[in-house]
Coordinates of C-alpha atoms in Angstrom, one line a residue:
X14 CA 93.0 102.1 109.6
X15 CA 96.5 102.5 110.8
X16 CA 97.2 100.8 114.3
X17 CA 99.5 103.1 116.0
X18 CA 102.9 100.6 117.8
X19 CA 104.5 104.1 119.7
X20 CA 105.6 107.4 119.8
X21 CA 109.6 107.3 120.4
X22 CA 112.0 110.4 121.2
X23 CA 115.3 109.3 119.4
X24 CA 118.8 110.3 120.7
X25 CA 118.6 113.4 118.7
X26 CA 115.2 114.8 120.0
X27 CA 112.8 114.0 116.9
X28 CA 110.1 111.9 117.4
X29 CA 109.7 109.2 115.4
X30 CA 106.1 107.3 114.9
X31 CA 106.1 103.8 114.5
X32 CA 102.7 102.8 112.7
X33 CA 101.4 100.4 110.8
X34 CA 101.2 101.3 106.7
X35 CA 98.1 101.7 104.6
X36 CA 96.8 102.5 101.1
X37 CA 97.1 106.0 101.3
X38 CA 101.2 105.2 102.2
X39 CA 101.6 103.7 98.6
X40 CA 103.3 106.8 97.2
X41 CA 105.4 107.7 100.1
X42 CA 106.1 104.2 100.6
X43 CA 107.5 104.1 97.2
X44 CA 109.7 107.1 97.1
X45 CA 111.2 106.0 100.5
X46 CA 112.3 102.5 99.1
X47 CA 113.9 104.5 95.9
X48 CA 115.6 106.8 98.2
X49 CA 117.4 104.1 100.2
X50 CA 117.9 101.6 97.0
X51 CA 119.2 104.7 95.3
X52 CA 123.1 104.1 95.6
X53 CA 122.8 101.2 98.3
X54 CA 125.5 98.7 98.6
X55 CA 123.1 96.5 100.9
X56 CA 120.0 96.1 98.8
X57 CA 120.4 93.8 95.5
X58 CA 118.2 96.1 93.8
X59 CA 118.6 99.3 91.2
X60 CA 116.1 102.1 91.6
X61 CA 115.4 101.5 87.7
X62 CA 114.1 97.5 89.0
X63 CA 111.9 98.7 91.4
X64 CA 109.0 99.8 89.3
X65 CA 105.3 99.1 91.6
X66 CA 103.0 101.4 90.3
X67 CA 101.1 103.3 93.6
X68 CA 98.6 100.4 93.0
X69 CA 100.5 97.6 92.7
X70 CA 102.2 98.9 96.0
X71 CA 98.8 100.0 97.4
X72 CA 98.0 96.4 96.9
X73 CA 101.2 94.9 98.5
X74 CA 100.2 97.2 101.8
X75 CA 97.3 95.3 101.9
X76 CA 98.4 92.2 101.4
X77 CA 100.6 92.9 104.9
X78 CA 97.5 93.8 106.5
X79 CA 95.0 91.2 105.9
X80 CA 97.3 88.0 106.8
X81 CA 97.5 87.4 110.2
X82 CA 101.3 86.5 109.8
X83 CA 102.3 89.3 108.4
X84 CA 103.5 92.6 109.5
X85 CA 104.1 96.2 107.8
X86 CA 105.4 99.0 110.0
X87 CA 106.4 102.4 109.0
X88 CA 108.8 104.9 111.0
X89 CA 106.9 108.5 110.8
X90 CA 108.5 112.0 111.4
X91 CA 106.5 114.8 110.8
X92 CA 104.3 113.1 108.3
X93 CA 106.9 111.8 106.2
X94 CA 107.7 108.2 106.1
X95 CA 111.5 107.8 106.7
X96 CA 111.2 104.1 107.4
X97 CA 109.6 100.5 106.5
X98 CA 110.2 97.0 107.7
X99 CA 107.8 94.5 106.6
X100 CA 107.6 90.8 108.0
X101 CA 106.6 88.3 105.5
X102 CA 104.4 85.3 106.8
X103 CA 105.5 82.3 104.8
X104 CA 101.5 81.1 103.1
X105 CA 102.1 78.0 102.9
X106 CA 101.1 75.6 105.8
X107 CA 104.0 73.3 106.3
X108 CA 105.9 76.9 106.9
X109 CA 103.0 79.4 107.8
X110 CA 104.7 79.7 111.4
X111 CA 108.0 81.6 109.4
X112 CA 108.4 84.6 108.1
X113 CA 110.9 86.9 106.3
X114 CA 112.3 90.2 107.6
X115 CA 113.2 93.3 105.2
X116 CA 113.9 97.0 105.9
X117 CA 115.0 100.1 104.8
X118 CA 115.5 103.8 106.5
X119 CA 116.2 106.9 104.4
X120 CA 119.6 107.7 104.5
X121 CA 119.4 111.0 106.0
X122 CA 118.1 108.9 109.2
X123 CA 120.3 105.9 109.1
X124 CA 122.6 105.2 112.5
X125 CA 119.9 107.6 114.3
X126 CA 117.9 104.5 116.1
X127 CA 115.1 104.0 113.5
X128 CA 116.5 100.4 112.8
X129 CA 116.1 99.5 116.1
X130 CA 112.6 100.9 117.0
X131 CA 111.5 99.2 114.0
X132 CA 113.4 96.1 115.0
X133 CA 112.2 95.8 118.2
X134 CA 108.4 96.7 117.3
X135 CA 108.5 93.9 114.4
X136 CA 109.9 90.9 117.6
X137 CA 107.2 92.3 120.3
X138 CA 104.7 91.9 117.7
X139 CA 106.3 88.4 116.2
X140 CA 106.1 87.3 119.8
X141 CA 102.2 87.2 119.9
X142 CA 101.8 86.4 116.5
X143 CA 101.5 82.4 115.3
X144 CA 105.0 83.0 113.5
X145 CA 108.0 80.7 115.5
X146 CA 111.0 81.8 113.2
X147 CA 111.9 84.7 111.5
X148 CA 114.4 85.5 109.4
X149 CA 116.6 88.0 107.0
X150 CA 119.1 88.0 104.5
X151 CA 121.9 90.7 104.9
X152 CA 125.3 91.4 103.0
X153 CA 128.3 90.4 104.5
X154 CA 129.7 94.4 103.9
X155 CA 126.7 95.3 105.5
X156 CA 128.4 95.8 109.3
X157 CA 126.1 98.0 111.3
X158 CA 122.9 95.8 109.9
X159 CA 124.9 92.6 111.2
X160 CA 125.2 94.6 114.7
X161 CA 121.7 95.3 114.5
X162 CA 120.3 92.1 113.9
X163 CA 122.0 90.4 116.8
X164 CA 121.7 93.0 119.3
X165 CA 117.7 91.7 118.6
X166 CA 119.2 87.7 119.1
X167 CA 119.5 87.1 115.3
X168 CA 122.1 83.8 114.7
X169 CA 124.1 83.4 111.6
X170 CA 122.8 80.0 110.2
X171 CA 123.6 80.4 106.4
X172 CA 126.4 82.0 103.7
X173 CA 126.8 82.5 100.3
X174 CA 129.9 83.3 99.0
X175 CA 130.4 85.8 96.2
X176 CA 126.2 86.3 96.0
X177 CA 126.1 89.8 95.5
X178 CA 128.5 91.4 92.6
X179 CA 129.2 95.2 91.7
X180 CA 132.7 95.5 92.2
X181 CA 134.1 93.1 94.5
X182 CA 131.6 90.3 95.2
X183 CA 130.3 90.3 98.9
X184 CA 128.8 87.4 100.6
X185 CA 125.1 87.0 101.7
X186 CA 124.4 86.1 105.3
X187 CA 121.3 84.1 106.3
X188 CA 120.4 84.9 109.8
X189 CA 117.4 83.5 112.2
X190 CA 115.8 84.4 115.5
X191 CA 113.4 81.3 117.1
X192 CA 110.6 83.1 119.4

């Protein structure tokens, strides 16, 4: 059953659901992650590499949904998913109170506020979760993400030079946010 975070009117009018995914997602879910890898110079993947079958990524929706450190929201409009951020709850015990942050929004609705309604949703929830430290990785070229991430109180606490290479090699920030 999808848990419903909020219903938000963005800058533009639209409103914009912010709900948890489920099965059913799986095939939206997938196109939505092509759409955004397709052409991305923030995302060290190639449409072509991404290749979860609607099981596979019905399966990885539950996975988010049955540990208790884990989190997988999608951003809604009009029944289409437009949106994703997932927080992954490290399963190991010595680190089970840390977890990972990756998102994506479909171009078409990038710079329009769905980063940070997922951003914020993901921390609020984080916040009464057993999770003490999350963090992301994020391309140095990658300005408005960078912006984005510490307008939420993410600190720079990593780099590596040169990580990413298609053209001109861009470094890989590490960034952390202690609840």
């Amino acid at each position: 059953m999808d848990k419903l975070y909020s219903e938000n009117k963005i800058p533009s009018g639209e409103v914009i659901t912010i709900r948890t995914g489920s099965r059913q997602d799986a095939q939206k879910l997938i196109a939505l992650k092509k759409s955004y890898i397709t052409g991305t110079t923030s995302i060290p993947l190639y449409e072509d590499e991404y290749r979860n079958t609607i099981v596979e990524e019905a399966e990885w929706i539950d996975r988010y949904n049955n540990q208790d450190n884990s989190l997988l929201l999608l951003a809604e409009y009009n029944g289409e998913v437009i949106g994703n951020i997932d927080l992954t709850g490290n399963q190991r015990r010595k680190l089970y109170h840390t977890g990972m942050i990756g998102m994506g929004i479909h171009n078409d609705w990038q710079n329009k506020k769905i980063g940070s309604l997922l951003m914020e949703t993901t921390i609020e929830w984080a916040k009464t979760s057993l999770l003490q430290i999350v963090w992301l990785e994020v391309y140095a070229s990658n300005t408005a993400g960078i912006k984005l991430y510490e307008k939420f109180g993410f600190e720079r606490c990593g780099l590596i030079k040169d990580f990413f290479k298609e053209g001109k090699p861009i470094d890989k920030i590490t960034m952390v946010k202690y609840l």
